[in-house]
PDB file of C-alpha atoms (C1' of nucleotides) in Angstrom:
ATOM      1  CA  MET P 196       3.788  26.946  -5.665  1.00 63.00           C
ATOM      2  CA  LEU P 197       5.402  27.921  -8.937  1.00 67.00           C
ATOM      3  CA  MET P 198       7.221  25.030 -10.507  1.00 89.00           C
ATOM      4  CA  GLU P 199       9.319  24.623 -13.607  1.00 92.00           C
ATOM      5  CA  PRO P 200      10.585  21.452 -15.283  1.00 96.00           C
ATOM      6  CA  LEU P 201      14.003  20.231 -14.246  1.00 97.00           C
ATOM      7  CA  GLU P 202      16.508  21.004 -16.956  1.00 97.00           C
ATOM      8  CA  LYS P 203      17.650  18.317 -19.327  1.00 97.00           C
ATOM      9  CA  ARG P 204      21.134  18.285 -17.826  1.00 97.00           C
ATOM     10  CA  PHE P 205      19.726  17.195 -14.447  1.00 98.00           C
ATOM     11  CA  TYR P 206      19.349  13.712 -15.888  1.00 98.00           C
ATOM     12  CA  SER P 207      23.006  13.504 -16.934  1.00 98.00           C
ATOM     13  CA  GLN P 208      24.311  12.165 -13.655  1.00 97.00           C
ATOM     14  CA  PRO P 209      25.233   8.631 -12.641  1.00 98.00           C
ATOM     15  CA  THR P 210      22.117   6.439 -12.397  1.00 98.00           C
ATOM     16  CA  LEU P 211      22.451   5.657  -8.684  1.00 98.00           C
ATOM     17  CA  THR P 212      22.972   9.358  -7.960  1.00 98.00           C
ATOM     18  CA  LEU P 213      19.969  10.272 -10.082  1.00 98.00           C
ATOM     19  CA  ALA P 214      17.816   7.675  -8.345  1.00 98.00           C
ATOM     20  CA  LYS P 215      18.546   9.409  -5.032  1.00 98.00           C
ATOM     21  CA  ALA P 216      18.313  12.926  -6.514  1.00 98.00           C
ATOM     22  CA  LEU P 217      14.784  12.208  -7.744  1.00 98.00           C
ATOM     23  CA  LEU P 218      13.574  11.672  -4.172  1.00 98.00           C
ATOM     24  CA  GLY P 219      11.759  14.826  -3.086  1.00 98.00           C
ATOM     25  CA  CYS P 220      11.105  15.969  -6.667  1.00 98.00           C
ATOM     26  CA  PHE P 221       7.583  16.398  -8.014  1.00 98.00           C
ATOM     27  CA  LEU P 222       6.132  14.185 -10.741  1.00 98.00           C
ATOM     28  CA  ILE P 223       3.376  16.030 -12.577  1.00 98.00           C
ATOM     29  CA  LYS P 224       0.843  14.957 -15.209  1.00 98.00           C
ATOM     30  CA  ASP P 225      -1.322  17.436 -17.060  1.00 97.00           C
ATOM     31  CA  THR P 226      -4.466  16.059 -18.692  1.00 96.00           C
ATOM     32  CA  PRO P 227      -7.598  17.615 -20.241  1.00 96.00           C
ATOM     33  CA  ILE P 228      -9.493  16.988 -17.029  1.00 95.00           C
ATOM     34  CA  GLY P 229      -6.885  18.467 -14.731  1.00 96.00           C
ATOM     35  CA  THR P 230      -3.440  18.195 -13.212  1.00 97.00           C
ATOM     36  CA  ALA P 231      -2.248  15.635 -10.675  1.00 97.00           C
ATOM     37  CA  ALA P 232       1.126  15.684  -8.970  1.00 98.00           C
ATOM     38  CA  GLY P 233       3.028  13.926  -6.232  1.00 98.00           C
ATOM     39  CA  MET P 234       6.407  14.039  -4.533  1.00 98.00           C
ATOM     40  CA  ILE P 235       8.674  11.103  -5.366  1.00 98.00           C
ATOM     41  CA  VAL P 236       9.417   9.121  -2.203  1.00 98.00           C
ATOM     42  CA  GLU P 237      10.727   5.802  -3.577  1.00 98.00           C
ATOM     43  CA  THR P 238      12.841   4.809  -6.602  1.00 98.00           C
ATOM     44  CA  GLU P 239      14.767   1.828  -7.953  1.00 98.00           C
ATOM     45  CA  ALA P 240      17.759   1.879 -10.307  1.00 98.00           C
ATOM     46  CA  TYR P 241      18.067  -0.565 -13.192  1.00 98.00           C
ATOM     47  CA  MET P 242      21.609  -0.680 -14.485  1.00 97.00           C
ATOM     48  CA  GLY P 243      21.387  -1.962 -18.042  1.00 91.00           C
ATOM     49  CA  PRO P 244      23.956  -4.466 -19.363  1.00 94.00           C
ATOM     50  CA  ASP P 245      25.252  -5.719 -15.999  1.00 94.00           C
ATOM     51  CA  ASP P 246      21.912  -5.955 -14.182  1.00 96.00           C
ATOM     52  CA  ARG P 247      20.025  -9.206 -14.635  1.00 95.00           C
ATOM     53  CA  ALA P 248      16.844  -7.569 -13.387  1.00 96.00           C
ATOM     54  CA  ALA P 249      16.896  -4.915 -16.107  1.00 96.00           C
ATOM     55  CA  HIS P 250      15.038  -5.264 -19.372  1.00 97.00           C
ATOM     56  CA  SER P 251      18.196  -4.098 -21.092  1.00 96.00           C
ATOM     57  CA  TYR P 252      20.366  -6.765 -19.412  1.00 95.00           C
ATOM     58  CA  GLY P 253      23.196  -7.895 -21.643  1.00 94.00           C
ATOM     59  CA  GLY P 254      22.632  -4.923 -23.895  1.00 95.00           C
ATOM     60  CA  ARG P 255      19.410  -6.434 -25.190  1.00 94.00           C
ATOM     61  CA  ARG P 256      18.083  -3.967 -27.698  1.00 95.00           C
ATOM     62  CA  THR P 257      14.474  -4.378 -28.840  1.00 95.00           C
ATOM     63  CA  LYS P 258      11.636  -2.122 -29.844  1.00 94.00           C
ATOM     64  CA  ARG P 259      10.693  -1.837 -26.188  1.00 95.00           C
ATOM     65  CA  THR P 260      14.139  -1.162 -24.700  1.00 96.00           C
ATOM     66  CA  GLU P 261      15.331   1.013 -27.585  1.00 96.00           C
ATOM     67  CA  ILE P 262      14.385   4.207 -25.793  1.00 97.00           C
ATOM     68  CA  MET P 263      16.843   3.439 -22.972  1.00 97.00           C
ATOM     69  CA  PHE P 264      19.777   3.494 -25.394  1.00 97.00           C
ATOM     70  CA  GLY P 265      19.036   7.109 -26.259  1.00 97.00           C
ATOM     71  CA  GLU P 266      19.323  10.307 -24.260  1.00 97.00           C
ATOM     72  CA  PRO P 267      18.528  10.386 -20.536  1.00 98.00           C
ATOM     73  CA  GLY P 268      15.573  12.364 -19.204  1.00 98.00           C
ATOM     74  CA  VAL P 269      12.965  10.557 -21.297  1.00 98.00           C
ATOM     75  CA  THR P 270      10.040   8.442 -20.085  1.00 98.00           C
ATOM     76  CA  TYR P 271      10.174   4.654 -20.300  1.00 98.00           C
ATOM     77  CA  THR P 272       6.712   3.284 -19.603  1.00 97.00           C
ATOM     78  CA  TYR P 273       6.193  -0.438 -19.422  1.00 95.00           C
ATOM     79  CA  SER P 274       2.992  -2.465 -19.178  1.00 95.00           C
ATOM     80  CA  MET P 275       2.982  -5.133 -16.513  1.00 95.00           C
ATOM     81  CA  HIS P 276      -0.080  -7.409 -16.296  1.00 94.00           C
ATOM     82  CA  THR P 277      -2.942  -4.939 -16.165  1.00 95.00           C
ATOM     83  CA  HIS P 278      -0.793  -2.020 -15.104  1.00 96.00           C
ATOM     84  CA  CYS P 279       1.598   0.583 -16.474  1.00 97.00           C
ATOM     85  CA  LEU P 280       4.902   1.345 -14.737  1.00 97.00           C
ATOM     86  CA  PHE P 281       6.851   4.578 -15.065  1.00 98.00           C
ATOM     87  CA  ASN P 282      10.627   4.938 -15.420  1.00 98.00           C
ATOM     88  CA  VAL P 283      13.038   7.785 -16.133  1.00 98.00           C
ATOM     89  CA  VAL P 284      15.655   6.892 -18.735  1.00 98.00           C
ATOM     90  CA  SER P 285      19.140   7.365 -17.290  1.00 98.00           C
ATOM     91  CA  GLY P 286      22.708   6.869 -18.455  1.00 97.00           C
ATOM     92  CA  GLU P 287      24.290   8.579 -21.430  1.00 96.00           C
ATOM     93  CA  VAL P 288      23.556   7.619 -25.030  1.00 97.00           C
ATOM     94  CA  GLY P 289      24.414   3.943 -25.499  1.00 96.00           C
ATOM     95  CA  GLU P 290      24.144   3.253 -21.767  1.00 97.00           C
ATOM     96  CA  PRO P 291      20.654   1.711 -21.217  1.00 97.00           C
ATOM     97  CA  HIS P 292      19.883   2.559 -17.598  1.00 98.00           C
ATOM     98  CA  ALA P 293      16.565   3.559 -16.037  1.00 98.00           C
ATOM     99  CA  VAL P 294      15.108   4.637 -12.709  1.00 98.00           C
ATOM    100  CA  LEU P 295      11.739   3.174 -11.720  1.00 98.00           C
ATOM    101  CA  VAL P 296       9.498   5.431  -9.654  1.00 98.00           C
ATOM    102  CA  ARG P 297       7.775   3.193  -7.109  1.00 98.00           C
ATOM    103  CA  ALA P 298       5.849   5.607  -4.889  1.00 98.00           C
ATOM    104  CA  LEU P 299       4.664   9.195  -4.511  1.00 98.00           C
ATOM    105  CA  GLU P 300       3.232  11.391  -1.791  1.00 98.00           C
ATOM    106  CA  PRO P 301       0.059  13.051  -3.209  1.00 98.00           C
ATOM    107  CA  PHE P 302       0.542  16.811  -3.639  1.00 98.00           C
ATOM    108  CA  GLU P 303      -1.888  18.283  -6.162  1.00 97.00           C
ATOM    109  CA  GLY P 304      -5.123  17.090  -7.781  1.00 98.00           C
ATOM    110  CA  LYS P 305      -6.158  14.843  -4.924  1.00 98.00           C
ATOM    111  CA  GLU P 306      -9.775  14.844  -6.105  1.00 97.00           C
ATOM    112  CA  LEU P 307      -8.595  13.433  -9.422  1.00 97.00           C
ATOM    113  CA  MET P 308      -6.528  10.785  -7.683  1.00 97.00           C
ATOM    114  CA  ALA P 309      -9.467   9.709  -5.562  1.00 97.00           C
ATOM    115  CA  LYS P 310     -11.576   9.412  -8.693  1.00 97.00           C
ATOM    116  CA  ARG P 311      -8.918   7.410 -10.545  1.00 97.00           C
ATOM    117  CA  ARG P 312      -8.262   5.099  -7.586  1.00 97.00           C
ATOM    118  CA  PRO P 313     -11.784   4.055  -6.559  1.00 96.00           C
ATOM    119  CA  LYS P 314     -10.515   0.874  -4.914  1.00 95.00           C
ATOM    120  CA  ALA P 315      -8.159   2.645  -2.532  1.00 96.00           C
ATOM    121  CA  LYS P 316      -9.328   2.586   1.070  1.00 94.00           C
ATOM    122  CA  ASN P 317      -7.323   5.649   2.075  1.00 95.00           C
ATOM    123  CA  GLU P 318      -4.976   8.289   0.696  1.00 96.00           C
ATOM    124  CA  THR P 319      -1.829   6.266   1.133  1.00 96.00           C
ATOM    125  CA  GLN P 320      -3.183   3.637  -1.259  1.00 97.00           C
ATOM    126  CA  TRP P 321      -3.546   6.150  -4.067  1.00 97.00           C
ATOM    127  CA  THR P 322       0.162   6.200  -4.871  1.00 97.00           C
ATOM    128  CA  ASN P 323       2.103   3.748  -2.654  1.00 97.00           C
ATOM    129  CA  GLY P 324       3.019   1.378  -5.482  1.00 97.00           C
ATOM    130  CA  PRO P 325       4.443   1.645  -9.040  1.00 97.00           C
ATOM    131  CA  GLY P 326       1.208   0.560 -10.713  1.00 97.00           C
ATOM    132  CA  LYS P 327      -0.928   2.629  -8.377  1.00 98.00           C
ATOM    133  CA  LEU P 328       0.799   5.954  -8.932  1.00 98.00           C
ATOM    134  CA  THR P 329       0.522   5.718 -12.721  1.00 98.00           C
ATOM    135  CA  LYS P 330      -3.208   5.100 -12.358  1.00 97.00           C
ATOM    136  CA  ALA P 331      -3.600   8.004  -9.920  1.00 98.00           C
ATOM    137  CA  LEU P 332      -1.774  10.436 -12.217  1.00 98.00           C
ATOM    138  CA  GLY P 333      -3.234   9.105 -15.450  1.00 97.00           C
ATOM    139  CA  ILE P 334       0.112   7.926 -16.866  1.00 97.00           C
ATOM    140  CA  THR P 335      -0.273   5.473 -19.767  1.00 96.00           C
ATOM    141  CA  MET P 336       1.778   3.883 -22.533  1.00 95.00           C
ATOM    142  CA  ASP P 337       1.019   7.042 -24.547  1.00 95.00           C
ATOM    143  CA  ASP P 338       3.644   8.769 -22.409  1.00 97.00           C
ATOM    144  CA  TYR P 339       6.373   6.383 -23.630  1.00 97.00           C
ATOM    145  CA  GLY P 340       9.433   8.094 -25.050  1.00 96.00           C
ATOM    146  CA  HIS P 341       8.563  11.693 -24.233  1.00 97.00           C
ATOM    147  CA  PRO P 342      11.206  14.142 -22.898  1.00 97.00           C
ATOM    148  CA  LEU P 343      10.513  14.993 -19.245  1.00 97.00           C
ATOM    149  CA  ASP P 344      11.410  18.677 -19.628  1.00 96.00           C
ATOM    150  CA  LYS P 345       8.687  19.457 -22.177  1.00 94.00           C
ATOM    151  CA  SER P 346       5.723  17.071 -22.078  1.00 96.00           C
ATOM    152  CA  PRO P 347       2.339  16.713 -20.334  1.00 97.00           C
ATOM    153  CA  LEU P 348       4.239  14.389 -18.003  1.00 98.00           C
ATOM    154  CA  TRP P 349       7.135  16.200 -16.335  1.00 98.00           C
ATOM    155  CA  ILE P 350       9.292  16.481 -13.238  1.00 98.00           C
ATOM    156  CA  ALA P 351       9.989  19.605 -11.155  1.00 98.00           C
ATOM    157  CA  LYS P 352      12.565  20.269  -8.484  1.00 96.00           C
ATOM    158  CA  GLY P 353      11.065  19.637  -5.076  1.00 95.00           C
ATOM    159  CA  ILE P 354      12.330  19.761  -1.538  1.00 96.00           C
ATOM    160  CA  ASP P 355      15.904  18.933  -0.567  1.00 95.00           C
ATOM    161  CA  ILE P 356      16.185  15.596   1.157  1.00 97.00           C
ATOM    162  CA  ASP P 357      18.823  15.171   3.835  1.00 97.00           C
ATOM    163  CA  PRO P 358      21.108  12.329   2.679  1.00 97.00           C
ATOM    164  CA  ASN P 359      20.790  10.904   6.182  1.00 97.00           C
ATOM    165  CA  ASN P 360      17.081  10.423   5.545  1.00 97.00           C
ATOM    166  CA  ILE P 361      17.579   8.327   2.431  1.00 98.00           C
ATOM    167  CA  ALA P 362      17.386   4.597   3.066  1.00 97.00           C
ATOM    168  CA  SER P 363      18.446   1.902   0.602  1.00 96.00           C
ATOM    169  CA  GLY P 364      17.858  -1.801   0.206  1.00 96.00           C
ATOM    170  CA  ALA P 365      17.117  -4.675  -2.155  1.00 95.00           C
ATOM    171  CA  ARG P 366      14.701  -4.103  -4.985  1.00 96.00           C
ATOM    172  CA  ILE P 367      11.238  -5.611  -5.070  1.00 95.00           C
ATOM    173  CA  GLY P 368       9.609  -8.150  -7.361  1.00 93.00           C
ATOM    174  CA  ILE P 369      12.754  -9.400  -9.118  1.00 92.00           C
ATOM    175  CA  GLN P 370      13.273 -12.703  -7.283  1.00 86.00           C
ATOM    176  CA  ASN P 371      14.262 -14.528 -10.482  1.00 85.00           C
ATOM    177  CA  SER P 372      17.170 -12.279 -11.300  1.00 89.00           C
ATOM    178  CA  GLY P 373      20.071 -14.277  -9.876  1.00 90.00           C
ATOM    179  CA  GLU P 374      22.757 -12.313  -8.072  1.00 92.00           C
ATOM    180  CA  ALA P 375      21.013  -9.020  -8.909  1.00 94.00           C
ATOM    181  CA  VAL P 376      18.327  -9.830  -6.339  1.00 93.00           C
ATOM    182  CA  ASP P 377      20.433  -8.452  -3.510  1.00 94.00           C
ATOM    183  CA  TYR P 378      21.812  -5.299  -5.101  1.00 96.00           C
ATOM    184  CA  PRO P 379      20.814  -2.395  -2.790  1.00 97.00           C
ATOM    185  CA  TRP P 380      19.481  -0.239  -5.594  1.00 97.00           C
ATOM    186  CA  ARG P 381      16.140   0.702  -4.086  1.00 97.00           C
ATOM    187  CA  PHE P 382      15.998   4.103  -2.386  1.00 98.00           C
ATOM    188  CA  TRP P 383      13.296   5.692  -0.282  1.00 97.00           C
ATOM    189  CA  ILE P 384      12.689   8.584   2.099  1.00 97.00           C
ATOM    190  CA  TYR P 385      13.047   7.028   5.515  1.00 96.00           C
ATOM    191  CA  GLY P 386       9.847   7.000   7.506  1.00 94.00           C
ATOM    192  CA  ASN P 387       7.612   8.331   4.733  1.00 96.00           C
ATOM    193  CA  LYS P 388       4.264   6.588   4.953  1.00 95.00           C
ATOM    194  CA  PHE P 389       3.692   6.593   1.186  1.00 96.00           C
ATOM    195  CA  VAL P 390       6.631   4.268   0.515  1.00 96.00           C
ATOM    196  CA  SER P 391       5.331   0.959  -0.895  1.00 94.00           C
ATOM    197  CA  PRO P 392       4.774  -1.909   1.562  1.00 88.00           C
ATOM    198  CA  LYS P 393       8.001  -3.892   1.911  1.00 70.00           C
ATOM    199  CA  THR P 394       7.981  -7.479   0.755  1.00 44.00           C
ATOM    200  CA  ARG P 395      11.437  -8.458   1.930  1.00 40.00           C
TER     201      ARG P 395
ATOM    202  C1'  DT I 135       1.662 -17.373 -35.250  1.00 90.71           C
ATOM    203  C1'  DC I 136       1.992 -19.814 -30.524  1.00 90.71           C
ATOM    204  C1'  DG I 137       2.966 -20.058 -25.839  1.00 90.71           C
ATOM    205  C1'  DC I 138       5.030 -18.361 -21.832  1.00 90.71           C
ATOM    206  C1'  DC I 139       5.968 -14.964 -18.481  1.00 90.71           C
ATOM    207  C1'  DG I 140       6.226 -10.679 -15.786  1.00 90.71           C
ATOM    208  C1'  DA I 141       9.984  -4.281 -12.165  1.00 90.71           C
ATOM    209  C1'  DT I 142       1.668  -5.616  -9.847  1.00 90.71           C
ATOM    210  C1'  DT I 143      -2.640  -5.232  -7.623  1.00 90.71           C
ATOM    211  C1'  DG I 144      -6.817  -6.689  -5.481  1.00 90.71           C
ATOM    212  C1'  DT I 145      -9.716 -10.268  -3.736  1.00 90.71           C
ATOM    213  C1'  DC I 146     -10.629 -14.315  -1.412  1.00 90.71           C
ATOM    214  C1'  DT I 147      -9.550 -17.957   2.179  1.00 90.71           C
TER     215       DT I 147
ATOM    216  C1'  DG C 199      -0.806 -16.303   2.252  1.00 90.71           C
ATOM    217  C1'  DA C 200      -2.489 -17.935  -2.321  1.00 90.71           C
ATOM    218  C1'  DC C 201      -4.060 -16.826  -6.795  1.00 90.71           C
ATOM    219  C1'  DA C 202      -6.584 -14.692 -10.644  1.00 90.71           C
ATOM    220  C1'  DA C 203      -6.776 -10.808 -13.786  1.00 90.71           C
ATOM    221  C1'  DT C 204      -5.190  -9.918 -18.486  1.00 90.71           C
ATOM    222  C1'  DC C 205      -2.017  -8.366 -22.217  1.00 90.71           C
ATOM    223  C1'  DG C 206       2.118  -7.028 -24.673  1.00 90.71           C
ATOM    224  C1'  DG C 207       6.879  -8.308 -25.272  1.00 90.71           C
ATOM    225  C1'  DC C 208       9.882 -11.811 -26.432  1.00 90.71           C
ATOM    226  C1'  DG C 209      11.715 -16.046 -28.244  1.00 90.71           C
ATOM    227  C1'  DA C 210      10.847 -20.215 -30.622  1.00 90.71           C
ATOM    228  C1'  DA C 211       8.648 -22.527 -34.493  1.00 90.71           C
TER     229       DA C 211
END
DNA sequence: TCGCCGATTGTCT
DNA sequence: GACAATCGGCGAA
């Protein structure tokens, strides 16, 4: 399959719309030892200033969140415990939104994924969680701040997802975020077995 | 500097 | 179902 990076303007759409539009797209990482790619099957939107669960809540601007205040379509990687999580910066300049990619369906470079995920018991465990997929694709903090239309880490248009097959619900792992806990800003392809295990 | 905490995962009971 | 791993960001001192 011939694939080209999604154009920069693809990322200039409302964050919740983008979070849904990313479902079905391919996330690809090129490295010296090969390429690994997967189809995005689960995302979460983080809506900046008004979202208590977001790192940029209240407009908090630090060295880490700075990248979200810039142009959309850039990577925002974040280290969590021993893991690295991958986000797509959303929202126009000055609007610090981001979309977290929580799960992928393996597509290319499965041998590499198996090698990078030695603890996985089966294929679904390669990429069915935000920390797992970054490990499987080889995404690290080195990818922070790079434009997604011209970097070793990029996104290509994938298959069209029927809106009726997109489910939504509360986000995961943000139980200390007050009223934001219940915002239905998590989206996934209904029935896809690579969606992360639900905790709520 | 110091101390705390987290958008997670894997292991053990 | 509980908890350790393990480290950088963040806020306080």
